[in-house]
XYZ file of N, CA and C in Angstrom:
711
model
N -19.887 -5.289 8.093
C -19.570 -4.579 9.334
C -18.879 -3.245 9.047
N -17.873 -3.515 7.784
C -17.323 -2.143 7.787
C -18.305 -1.017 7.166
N -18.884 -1.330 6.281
C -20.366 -0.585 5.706
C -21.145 0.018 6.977
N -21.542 -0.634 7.995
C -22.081 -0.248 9.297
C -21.654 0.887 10.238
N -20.207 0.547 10.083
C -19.612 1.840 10.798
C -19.547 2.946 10.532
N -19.105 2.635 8.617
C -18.738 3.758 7.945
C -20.148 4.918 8.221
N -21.714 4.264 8.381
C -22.636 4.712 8.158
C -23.226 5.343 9.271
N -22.584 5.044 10.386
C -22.769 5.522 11.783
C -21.681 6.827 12.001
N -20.244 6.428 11.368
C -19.486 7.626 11.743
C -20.656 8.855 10.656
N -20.909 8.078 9.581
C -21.436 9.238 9.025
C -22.232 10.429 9.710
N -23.501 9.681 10.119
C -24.639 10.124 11.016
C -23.684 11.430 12.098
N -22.925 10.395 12.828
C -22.486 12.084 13.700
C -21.611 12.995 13.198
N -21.209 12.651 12.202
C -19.891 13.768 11.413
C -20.806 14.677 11.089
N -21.764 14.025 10.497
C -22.644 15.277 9.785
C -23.360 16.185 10.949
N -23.713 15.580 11.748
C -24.448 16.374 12.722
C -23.825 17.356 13.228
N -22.233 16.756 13.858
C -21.608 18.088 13.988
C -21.328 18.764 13.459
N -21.240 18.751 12.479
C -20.888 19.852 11.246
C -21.821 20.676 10.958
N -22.924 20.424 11.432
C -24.283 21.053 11.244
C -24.232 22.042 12.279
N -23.800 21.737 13.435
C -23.552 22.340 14.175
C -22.155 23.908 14.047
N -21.351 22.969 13.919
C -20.414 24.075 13.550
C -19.733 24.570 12.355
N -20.648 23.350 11.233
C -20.112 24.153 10.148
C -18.906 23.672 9.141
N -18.126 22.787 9.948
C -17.037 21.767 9.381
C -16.425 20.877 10.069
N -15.126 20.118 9.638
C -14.720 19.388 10.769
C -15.260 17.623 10.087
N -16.207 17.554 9.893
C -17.005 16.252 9.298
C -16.372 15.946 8.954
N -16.620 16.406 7.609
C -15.449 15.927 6.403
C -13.804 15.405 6.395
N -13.544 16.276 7.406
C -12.157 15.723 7.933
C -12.041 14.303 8.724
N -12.762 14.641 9.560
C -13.338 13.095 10.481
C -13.437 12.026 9.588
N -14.237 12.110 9.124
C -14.667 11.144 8.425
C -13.588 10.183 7.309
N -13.655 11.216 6.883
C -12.287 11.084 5.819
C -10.870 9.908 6.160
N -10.629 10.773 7.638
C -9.568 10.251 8.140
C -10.107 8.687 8.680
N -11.329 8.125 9.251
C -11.863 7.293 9.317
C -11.683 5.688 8.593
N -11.584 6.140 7.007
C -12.213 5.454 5.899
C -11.009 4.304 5.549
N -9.821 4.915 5.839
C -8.931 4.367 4.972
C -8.791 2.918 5.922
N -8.310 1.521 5.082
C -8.698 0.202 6.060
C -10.262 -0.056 6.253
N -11.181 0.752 5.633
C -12.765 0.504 5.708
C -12.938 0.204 4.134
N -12.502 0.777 3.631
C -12.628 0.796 1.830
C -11.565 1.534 1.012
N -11.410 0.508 -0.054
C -10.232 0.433 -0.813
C -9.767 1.937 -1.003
N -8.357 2.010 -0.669
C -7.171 3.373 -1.117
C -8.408 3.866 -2.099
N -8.570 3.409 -3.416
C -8.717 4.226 -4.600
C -10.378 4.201 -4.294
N -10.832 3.927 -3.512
C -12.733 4.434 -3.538
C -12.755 5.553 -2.582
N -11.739 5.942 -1.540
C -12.185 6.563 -0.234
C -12.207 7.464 -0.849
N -11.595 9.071 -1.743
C -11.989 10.303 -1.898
C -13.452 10.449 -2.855
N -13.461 9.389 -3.560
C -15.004 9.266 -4.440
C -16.184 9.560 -3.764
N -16.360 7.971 -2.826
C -17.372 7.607 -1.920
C -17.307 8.878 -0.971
N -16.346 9.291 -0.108
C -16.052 10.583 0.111
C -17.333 11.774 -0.015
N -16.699 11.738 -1.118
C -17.819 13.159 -2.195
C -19.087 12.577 -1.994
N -19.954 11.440 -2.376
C -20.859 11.503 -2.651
C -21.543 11.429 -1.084
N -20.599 11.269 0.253
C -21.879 11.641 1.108
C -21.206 12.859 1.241
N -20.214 13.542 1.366
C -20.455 14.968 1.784
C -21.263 15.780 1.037
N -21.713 15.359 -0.692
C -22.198 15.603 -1.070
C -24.054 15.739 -0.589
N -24.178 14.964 0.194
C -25.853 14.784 0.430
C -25.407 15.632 1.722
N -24.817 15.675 2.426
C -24.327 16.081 4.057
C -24.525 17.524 3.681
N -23.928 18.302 2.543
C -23.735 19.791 2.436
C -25.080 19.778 1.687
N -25.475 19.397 0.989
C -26.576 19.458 0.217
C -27.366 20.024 1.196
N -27.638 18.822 1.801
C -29.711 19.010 2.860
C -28.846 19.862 4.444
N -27.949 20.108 4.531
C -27.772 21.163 5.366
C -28.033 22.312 4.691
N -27.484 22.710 3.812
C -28.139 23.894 3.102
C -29.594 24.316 2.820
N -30.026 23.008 1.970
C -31.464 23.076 1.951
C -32.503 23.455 3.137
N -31.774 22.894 4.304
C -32.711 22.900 5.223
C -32.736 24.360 6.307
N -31.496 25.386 5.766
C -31.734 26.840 6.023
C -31.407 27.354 5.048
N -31.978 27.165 3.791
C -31.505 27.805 2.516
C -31.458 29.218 2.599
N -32.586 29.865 3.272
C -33.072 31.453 3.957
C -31.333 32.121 4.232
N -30.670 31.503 4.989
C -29.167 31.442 5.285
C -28.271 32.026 4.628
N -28.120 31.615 3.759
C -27.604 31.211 2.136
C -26.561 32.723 1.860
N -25.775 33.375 1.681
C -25.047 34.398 1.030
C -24.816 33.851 -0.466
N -25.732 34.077 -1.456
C -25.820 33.850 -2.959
C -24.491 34.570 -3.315
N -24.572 35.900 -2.585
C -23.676 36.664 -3.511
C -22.306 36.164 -3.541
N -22.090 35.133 -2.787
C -20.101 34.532 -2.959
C -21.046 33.314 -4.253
N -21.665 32.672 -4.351
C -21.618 31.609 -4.665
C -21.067 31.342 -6.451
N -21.688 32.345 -7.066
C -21.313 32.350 -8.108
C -19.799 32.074 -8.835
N -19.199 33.054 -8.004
C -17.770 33.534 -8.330
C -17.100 32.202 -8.050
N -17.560 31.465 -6.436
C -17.100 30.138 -5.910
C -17.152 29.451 -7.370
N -18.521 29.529 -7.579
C -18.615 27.823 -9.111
C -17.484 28.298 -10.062
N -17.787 29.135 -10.463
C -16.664 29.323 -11.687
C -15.366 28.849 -11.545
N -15.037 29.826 -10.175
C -13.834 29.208 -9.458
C -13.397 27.317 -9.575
N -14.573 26.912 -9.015
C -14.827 25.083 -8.416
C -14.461 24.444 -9.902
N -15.489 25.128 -11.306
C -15.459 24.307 -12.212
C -13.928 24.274 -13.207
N -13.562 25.019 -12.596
C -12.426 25.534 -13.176
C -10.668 24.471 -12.486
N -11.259 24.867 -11.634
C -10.395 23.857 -10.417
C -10.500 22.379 -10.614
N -11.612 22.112 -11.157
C -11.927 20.646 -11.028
C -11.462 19.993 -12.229
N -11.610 20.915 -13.510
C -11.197 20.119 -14.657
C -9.823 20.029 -14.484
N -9.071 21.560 -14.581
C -7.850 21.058 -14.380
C -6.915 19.931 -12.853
N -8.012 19.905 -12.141
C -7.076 18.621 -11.089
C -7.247 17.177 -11.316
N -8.522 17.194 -12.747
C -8.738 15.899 -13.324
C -7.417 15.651 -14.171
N -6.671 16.284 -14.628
C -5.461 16.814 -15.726
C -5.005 16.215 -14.663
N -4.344 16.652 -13.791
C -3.120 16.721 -13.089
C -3.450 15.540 -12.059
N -4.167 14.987 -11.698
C -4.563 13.941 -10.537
C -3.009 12.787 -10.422
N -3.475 12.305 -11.860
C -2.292 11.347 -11.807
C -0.800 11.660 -12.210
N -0.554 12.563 -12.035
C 1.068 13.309 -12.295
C 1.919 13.449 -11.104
N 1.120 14.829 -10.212
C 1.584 15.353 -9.344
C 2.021 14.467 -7.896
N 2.736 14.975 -7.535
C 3.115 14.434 -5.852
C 2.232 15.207 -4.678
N 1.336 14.104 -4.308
C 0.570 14.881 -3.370
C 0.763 14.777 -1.871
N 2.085 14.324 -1.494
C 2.586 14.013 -0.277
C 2.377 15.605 0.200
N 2.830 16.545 -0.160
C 2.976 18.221 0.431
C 1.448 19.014 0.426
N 0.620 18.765 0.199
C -0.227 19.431 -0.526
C -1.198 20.036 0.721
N -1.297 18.907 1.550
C -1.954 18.915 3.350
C -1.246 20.457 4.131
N 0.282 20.517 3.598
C 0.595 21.406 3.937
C 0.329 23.023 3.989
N 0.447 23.210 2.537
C -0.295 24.284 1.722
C -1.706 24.587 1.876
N -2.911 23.584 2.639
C -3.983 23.865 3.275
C -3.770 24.367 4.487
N -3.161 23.567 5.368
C -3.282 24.200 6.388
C -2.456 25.527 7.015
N -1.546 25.762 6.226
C -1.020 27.213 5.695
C -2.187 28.348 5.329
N -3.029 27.559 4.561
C -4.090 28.431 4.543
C -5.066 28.893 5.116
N -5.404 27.773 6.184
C -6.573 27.924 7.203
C -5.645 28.748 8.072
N -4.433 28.909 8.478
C -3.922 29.168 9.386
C -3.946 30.716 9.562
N -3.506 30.940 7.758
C -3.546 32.310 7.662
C -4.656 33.338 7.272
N -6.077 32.540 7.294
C -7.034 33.131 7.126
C -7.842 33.292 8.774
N -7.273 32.000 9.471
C -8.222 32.336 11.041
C -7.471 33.266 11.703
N -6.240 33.545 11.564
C -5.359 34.005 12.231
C -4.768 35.114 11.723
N -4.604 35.724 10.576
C -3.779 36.740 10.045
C -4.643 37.355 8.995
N -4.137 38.339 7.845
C -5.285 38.914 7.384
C -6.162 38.151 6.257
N -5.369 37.294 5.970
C -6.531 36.530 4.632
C -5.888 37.036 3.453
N -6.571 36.262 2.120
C -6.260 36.511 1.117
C -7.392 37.594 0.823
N -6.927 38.656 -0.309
C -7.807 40.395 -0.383
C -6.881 40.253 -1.758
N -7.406 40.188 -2.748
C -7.156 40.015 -4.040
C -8.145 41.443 -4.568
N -7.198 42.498 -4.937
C -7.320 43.681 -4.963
C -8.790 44.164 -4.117
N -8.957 43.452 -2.823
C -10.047 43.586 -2.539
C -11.760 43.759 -2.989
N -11.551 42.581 -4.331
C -12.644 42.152 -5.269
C -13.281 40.702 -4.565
N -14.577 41.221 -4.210
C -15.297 39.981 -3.768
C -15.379 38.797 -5.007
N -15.647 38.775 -6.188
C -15.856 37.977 -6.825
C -14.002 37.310 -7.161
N -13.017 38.024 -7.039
C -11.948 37.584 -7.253
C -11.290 36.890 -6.520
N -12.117 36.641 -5.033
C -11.599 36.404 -4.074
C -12.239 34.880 -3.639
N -13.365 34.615 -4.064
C -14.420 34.084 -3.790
C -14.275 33.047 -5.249
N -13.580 33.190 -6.176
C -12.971 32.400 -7.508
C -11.754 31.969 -7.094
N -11.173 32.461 -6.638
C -9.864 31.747 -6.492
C -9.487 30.994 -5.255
N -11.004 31.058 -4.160
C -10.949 30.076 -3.107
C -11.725 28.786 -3.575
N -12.689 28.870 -4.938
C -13.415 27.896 -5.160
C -12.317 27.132 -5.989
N -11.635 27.734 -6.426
C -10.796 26.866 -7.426
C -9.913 26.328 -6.773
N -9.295 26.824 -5.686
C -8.167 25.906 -5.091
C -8.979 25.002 -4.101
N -10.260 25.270 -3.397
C -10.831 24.000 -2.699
C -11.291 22.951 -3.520
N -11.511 23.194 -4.655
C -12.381 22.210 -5.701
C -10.962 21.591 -6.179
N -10.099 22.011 -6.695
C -8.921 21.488 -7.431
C -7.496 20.566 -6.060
N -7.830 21.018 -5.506
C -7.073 20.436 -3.856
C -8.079 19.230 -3.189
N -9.460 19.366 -3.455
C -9.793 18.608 -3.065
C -10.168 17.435 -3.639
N -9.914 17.347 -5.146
C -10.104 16.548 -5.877
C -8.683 15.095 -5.778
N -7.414 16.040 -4.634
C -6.036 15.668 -4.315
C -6.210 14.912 -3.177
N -6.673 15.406 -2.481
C -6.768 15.456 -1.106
C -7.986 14.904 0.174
N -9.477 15.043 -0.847
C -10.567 14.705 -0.276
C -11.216 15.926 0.565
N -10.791 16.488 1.870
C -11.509 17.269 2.480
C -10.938 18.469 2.660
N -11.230 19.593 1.983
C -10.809 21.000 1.830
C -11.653 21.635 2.288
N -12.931 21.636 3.198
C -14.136 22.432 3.609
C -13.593 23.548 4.496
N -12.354 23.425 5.295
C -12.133 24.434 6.057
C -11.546 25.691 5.448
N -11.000 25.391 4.257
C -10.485 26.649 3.352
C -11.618 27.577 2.893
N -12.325 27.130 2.614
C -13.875 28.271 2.484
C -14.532 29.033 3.478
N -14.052 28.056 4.590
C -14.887 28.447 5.986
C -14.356 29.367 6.712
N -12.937 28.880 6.289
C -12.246 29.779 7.159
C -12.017 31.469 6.528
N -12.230 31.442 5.171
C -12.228 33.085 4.860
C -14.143 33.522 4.851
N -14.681 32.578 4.813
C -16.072 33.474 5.262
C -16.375 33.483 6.958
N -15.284 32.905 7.698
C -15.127 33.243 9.029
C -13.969 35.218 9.005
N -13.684 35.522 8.227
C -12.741 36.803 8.157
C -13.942 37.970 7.678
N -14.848 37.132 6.851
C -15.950 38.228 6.107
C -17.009 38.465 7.604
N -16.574 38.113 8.822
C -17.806 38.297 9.565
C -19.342 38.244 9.878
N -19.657 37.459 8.612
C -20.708 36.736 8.359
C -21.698 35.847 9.731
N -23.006 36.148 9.836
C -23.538 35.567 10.992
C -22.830 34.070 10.933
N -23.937 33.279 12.523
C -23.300 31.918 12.220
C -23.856 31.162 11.632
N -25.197 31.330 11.005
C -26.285 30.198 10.645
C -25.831 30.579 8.790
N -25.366 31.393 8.366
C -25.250 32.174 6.972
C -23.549 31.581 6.994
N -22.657 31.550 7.957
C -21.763 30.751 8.141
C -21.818 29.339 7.790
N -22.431 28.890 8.510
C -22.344 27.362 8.271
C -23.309 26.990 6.848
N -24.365 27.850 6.879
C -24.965 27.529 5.164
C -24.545 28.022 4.309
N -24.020 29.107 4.097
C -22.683 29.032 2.437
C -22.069 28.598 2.674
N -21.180 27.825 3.548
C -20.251 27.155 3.598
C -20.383 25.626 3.291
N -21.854 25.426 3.637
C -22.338 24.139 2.844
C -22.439 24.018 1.479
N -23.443 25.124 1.088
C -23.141 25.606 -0.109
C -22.124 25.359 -1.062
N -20.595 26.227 -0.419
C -19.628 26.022 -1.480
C -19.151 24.258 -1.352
N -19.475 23.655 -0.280
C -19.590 22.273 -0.554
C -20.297 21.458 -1.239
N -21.505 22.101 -1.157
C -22.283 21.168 -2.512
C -21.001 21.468 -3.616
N -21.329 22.543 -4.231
C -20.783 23.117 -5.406
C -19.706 21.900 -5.392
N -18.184 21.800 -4.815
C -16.968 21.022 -4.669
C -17.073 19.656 -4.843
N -17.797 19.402 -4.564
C -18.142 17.626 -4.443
C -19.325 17.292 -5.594
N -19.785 18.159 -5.763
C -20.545 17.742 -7.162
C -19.420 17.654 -8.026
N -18.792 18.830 -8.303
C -17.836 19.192 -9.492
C -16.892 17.985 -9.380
N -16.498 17.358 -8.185
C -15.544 16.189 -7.978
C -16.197 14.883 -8.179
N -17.317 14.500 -8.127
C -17.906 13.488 -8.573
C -18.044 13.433 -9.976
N -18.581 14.466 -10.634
C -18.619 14.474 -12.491
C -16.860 14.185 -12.966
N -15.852 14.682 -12.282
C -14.486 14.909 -12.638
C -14.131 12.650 -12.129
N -14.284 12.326 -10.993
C -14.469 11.236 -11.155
C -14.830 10.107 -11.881
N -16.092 10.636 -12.557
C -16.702 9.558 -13.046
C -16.213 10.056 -14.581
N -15.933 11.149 -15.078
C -15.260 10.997 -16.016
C -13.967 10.525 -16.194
N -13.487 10.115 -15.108
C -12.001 9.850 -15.118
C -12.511 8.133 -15.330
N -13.201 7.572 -14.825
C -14.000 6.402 -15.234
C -14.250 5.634 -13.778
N -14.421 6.182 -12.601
C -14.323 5.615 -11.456
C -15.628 4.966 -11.325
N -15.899 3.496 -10.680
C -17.189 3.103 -11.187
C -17.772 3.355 -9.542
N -18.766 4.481 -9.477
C -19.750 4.351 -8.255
C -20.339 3.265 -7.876
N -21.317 2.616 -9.091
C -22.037 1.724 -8.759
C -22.064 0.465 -8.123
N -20.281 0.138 -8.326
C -19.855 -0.722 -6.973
C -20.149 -0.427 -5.466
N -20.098 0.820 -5.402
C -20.340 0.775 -4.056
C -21.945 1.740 -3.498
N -22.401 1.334 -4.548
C -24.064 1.958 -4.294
C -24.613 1.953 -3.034
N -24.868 0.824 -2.273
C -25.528 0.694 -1.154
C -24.705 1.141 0.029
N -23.394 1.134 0.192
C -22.370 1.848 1.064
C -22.988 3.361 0.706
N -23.013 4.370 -0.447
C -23.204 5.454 -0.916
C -24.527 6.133 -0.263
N -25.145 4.873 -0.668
C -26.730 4.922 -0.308
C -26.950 5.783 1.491
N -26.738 4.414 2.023
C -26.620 4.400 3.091
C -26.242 5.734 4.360
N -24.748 5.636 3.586
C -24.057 7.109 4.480
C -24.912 8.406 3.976
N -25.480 8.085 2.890
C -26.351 9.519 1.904
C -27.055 9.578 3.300
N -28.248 8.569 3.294
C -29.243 8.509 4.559
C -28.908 9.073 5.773
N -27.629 8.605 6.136
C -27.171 9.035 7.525
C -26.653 10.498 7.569
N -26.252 10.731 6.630
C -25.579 11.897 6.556
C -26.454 13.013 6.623
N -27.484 13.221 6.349
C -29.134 13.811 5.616
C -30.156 13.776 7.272
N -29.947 12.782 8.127
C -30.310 13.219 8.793
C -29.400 13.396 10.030
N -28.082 13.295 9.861
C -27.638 14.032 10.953
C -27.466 15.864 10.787
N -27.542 16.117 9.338
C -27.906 17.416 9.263
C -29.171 17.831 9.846
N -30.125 16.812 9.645
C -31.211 17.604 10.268
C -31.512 17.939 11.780
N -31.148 17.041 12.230
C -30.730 16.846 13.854
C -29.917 18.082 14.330
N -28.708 17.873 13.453
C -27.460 19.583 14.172
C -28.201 20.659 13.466
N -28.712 20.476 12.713
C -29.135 21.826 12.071
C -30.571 22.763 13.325
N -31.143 22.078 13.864
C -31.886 22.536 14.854
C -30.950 22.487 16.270
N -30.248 21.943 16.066
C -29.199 22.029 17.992
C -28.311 22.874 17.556
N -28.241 23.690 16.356
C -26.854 25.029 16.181
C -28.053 25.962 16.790
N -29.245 25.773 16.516
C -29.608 27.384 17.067
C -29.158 27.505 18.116
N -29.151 26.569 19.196
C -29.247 26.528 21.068
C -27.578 26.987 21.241
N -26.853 27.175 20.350
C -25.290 27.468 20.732
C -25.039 29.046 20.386
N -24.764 29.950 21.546
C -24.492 31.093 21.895
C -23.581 32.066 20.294
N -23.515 32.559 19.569
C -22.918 32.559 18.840
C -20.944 33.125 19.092
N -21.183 33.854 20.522
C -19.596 34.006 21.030
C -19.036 32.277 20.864
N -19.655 31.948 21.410
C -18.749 30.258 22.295
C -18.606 29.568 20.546
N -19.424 29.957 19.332
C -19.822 29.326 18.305
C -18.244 29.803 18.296
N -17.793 31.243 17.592
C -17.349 31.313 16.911
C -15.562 31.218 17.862
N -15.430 31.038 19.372
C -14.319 30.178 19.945
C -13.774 28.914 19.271
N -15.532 28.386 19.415
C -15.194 26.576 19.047
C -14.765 26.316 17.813
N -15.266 27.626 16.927
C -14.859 26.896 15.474
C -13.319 27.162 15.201
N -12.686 28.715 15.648
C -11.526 29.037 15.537
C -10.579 28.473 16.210
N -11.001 27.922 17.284
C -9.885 26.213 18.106
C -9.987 25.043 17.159
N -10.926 24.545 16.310
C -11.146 23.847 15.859
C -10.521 23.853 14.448
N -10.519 24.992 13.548
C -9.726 24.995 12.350
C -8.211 25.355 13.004
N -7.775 25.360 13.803
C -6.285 25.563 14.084
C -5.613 24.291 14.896
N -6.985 23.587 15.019
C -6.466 21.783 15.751
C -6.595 21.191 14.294
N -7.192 21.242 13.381
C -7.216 20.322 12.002
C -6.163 21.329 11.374
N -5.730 22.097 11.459
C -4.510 22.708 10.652
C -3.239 21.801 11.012
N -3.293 22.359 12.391
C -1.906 21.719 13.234
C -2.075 20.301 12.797
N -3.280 19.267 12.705
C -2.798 17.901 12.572
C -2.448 17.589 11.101
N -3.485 18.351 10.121
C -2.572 18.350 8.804
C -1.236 18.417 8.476
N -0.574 19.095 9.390
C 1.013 19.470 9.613
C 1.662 18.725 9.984
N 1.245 18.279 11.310
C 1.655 16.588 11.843
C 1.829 15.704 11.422
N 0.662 15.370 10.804
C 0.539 13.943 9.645
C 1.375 14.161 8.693
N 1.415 15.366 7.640
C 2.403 15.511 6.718
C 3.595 15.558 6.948
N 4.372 15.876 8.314
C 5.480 16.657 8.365
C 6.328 14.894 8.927
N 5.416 14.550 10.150
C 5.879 13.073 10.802
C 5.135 11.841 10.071
């Protein structure tokens, strides 16, 4: 039964996200815990946001802004080894904080402009979403929210932003399974949400065209400043 649900929340997390781009991952996330064990939820995690960002991308690859992506991986792979280092050390009670500090100050104030170098800027957001999220599980709004500052359409919005999610959750699954986390326990759970996840992209990915792109880009900027504020909440109370 809990496999069932998990695989249904999947289906609409993804869809909306298809729609606007993020938000899923958070949902979902917050979902899991009491569905499957403390130490599987950021794994299992990855491997459907992993199919979720994947075939959303794929399926407007045309979309796509290549030119951040690069700088992102370097950034991601970089981030990922070292939060495999540090996973089991650090105190990650604060860390929710320092995200949503960040979404806050990228929807809302000027952003990070690292001598105003696209590739410098675009490395050091992949590395702290890939390396935070390897802490934390869902960091998608930190990417989103500074290619929401670059003014970027909304369909090129929501697909590099999938994008730098593939990238994150791949890099966090290899960093996993080298840490020795065994997937294959939970294969058919994996399986499953993969499925659901894959086609609720395909579903939102044709119902984002029908959304106005003014009202798009309202909903998303209410929306990363309601998952900021509750990051704050949860951490603070």
């Amino acid at each position: 039964m809990n496999e069932l649900v998990l695989i249904l929340i999947s289906f609409f997390t993804s869809m909306g996200t298809a729609v606007l781009g993020l938000g899923g991952g958070l949902i979902l996330i917050a979902c899991m815990p009491g569905l499957v064990p403390p130490v599987a939820i950021i794994p299992v995690h990855s491997v459907a946001q992993l199919a979720s960002n994947f075939s959303r991308a794929a399926f407007d690859f045309k979309s796509i802004r290549w030119e951040y992506g690069l700088s992102f991986f370097m950034g991601s792979l970089l981030g990922g080894i070292l939060a495999a280092q540090l996973a089991v050390q650090i105190n990650l009670d604060y860390i929710p904080l320092f995200i949503a500090a960040f979404i806050l100050f990228n929807v809302w104030g000027s952003g990070i402009d690292i001598g105003k170098k696209l590739k410098g800027e675009f490395f050091t957001i992949g590395f702290l979403q890939t390396a935070l999220g390897m802490l934390v599980g869902a960091t998608g709004p930190m990417g989103h929210s500074t290619l929401i500052r670059k003014q970027v359409e909304k369909d090129q919005l929501v697909v590099t932003s999938a994008l730098f999610m593939t990238i994150t959750h791949a890099i966090k699954i290899s960093m996993f399974m080298f840490l020795g986390f065994s997937f294959f326990q939970y294969w058919a759970l994996c399986l499953g949400m993969a499925v659901a996840v894959i086609a609720g992209s395909y579903i939102g990915t044709h119902m984002r065209r029908r959304v106005p792109d003014r009202h798009f880009r309202i909903v998303l900027k209410l929306l990363l400043t309601i998952l900021a504020v509750r990051m704050i909440y949860n951490t603070v109370l």
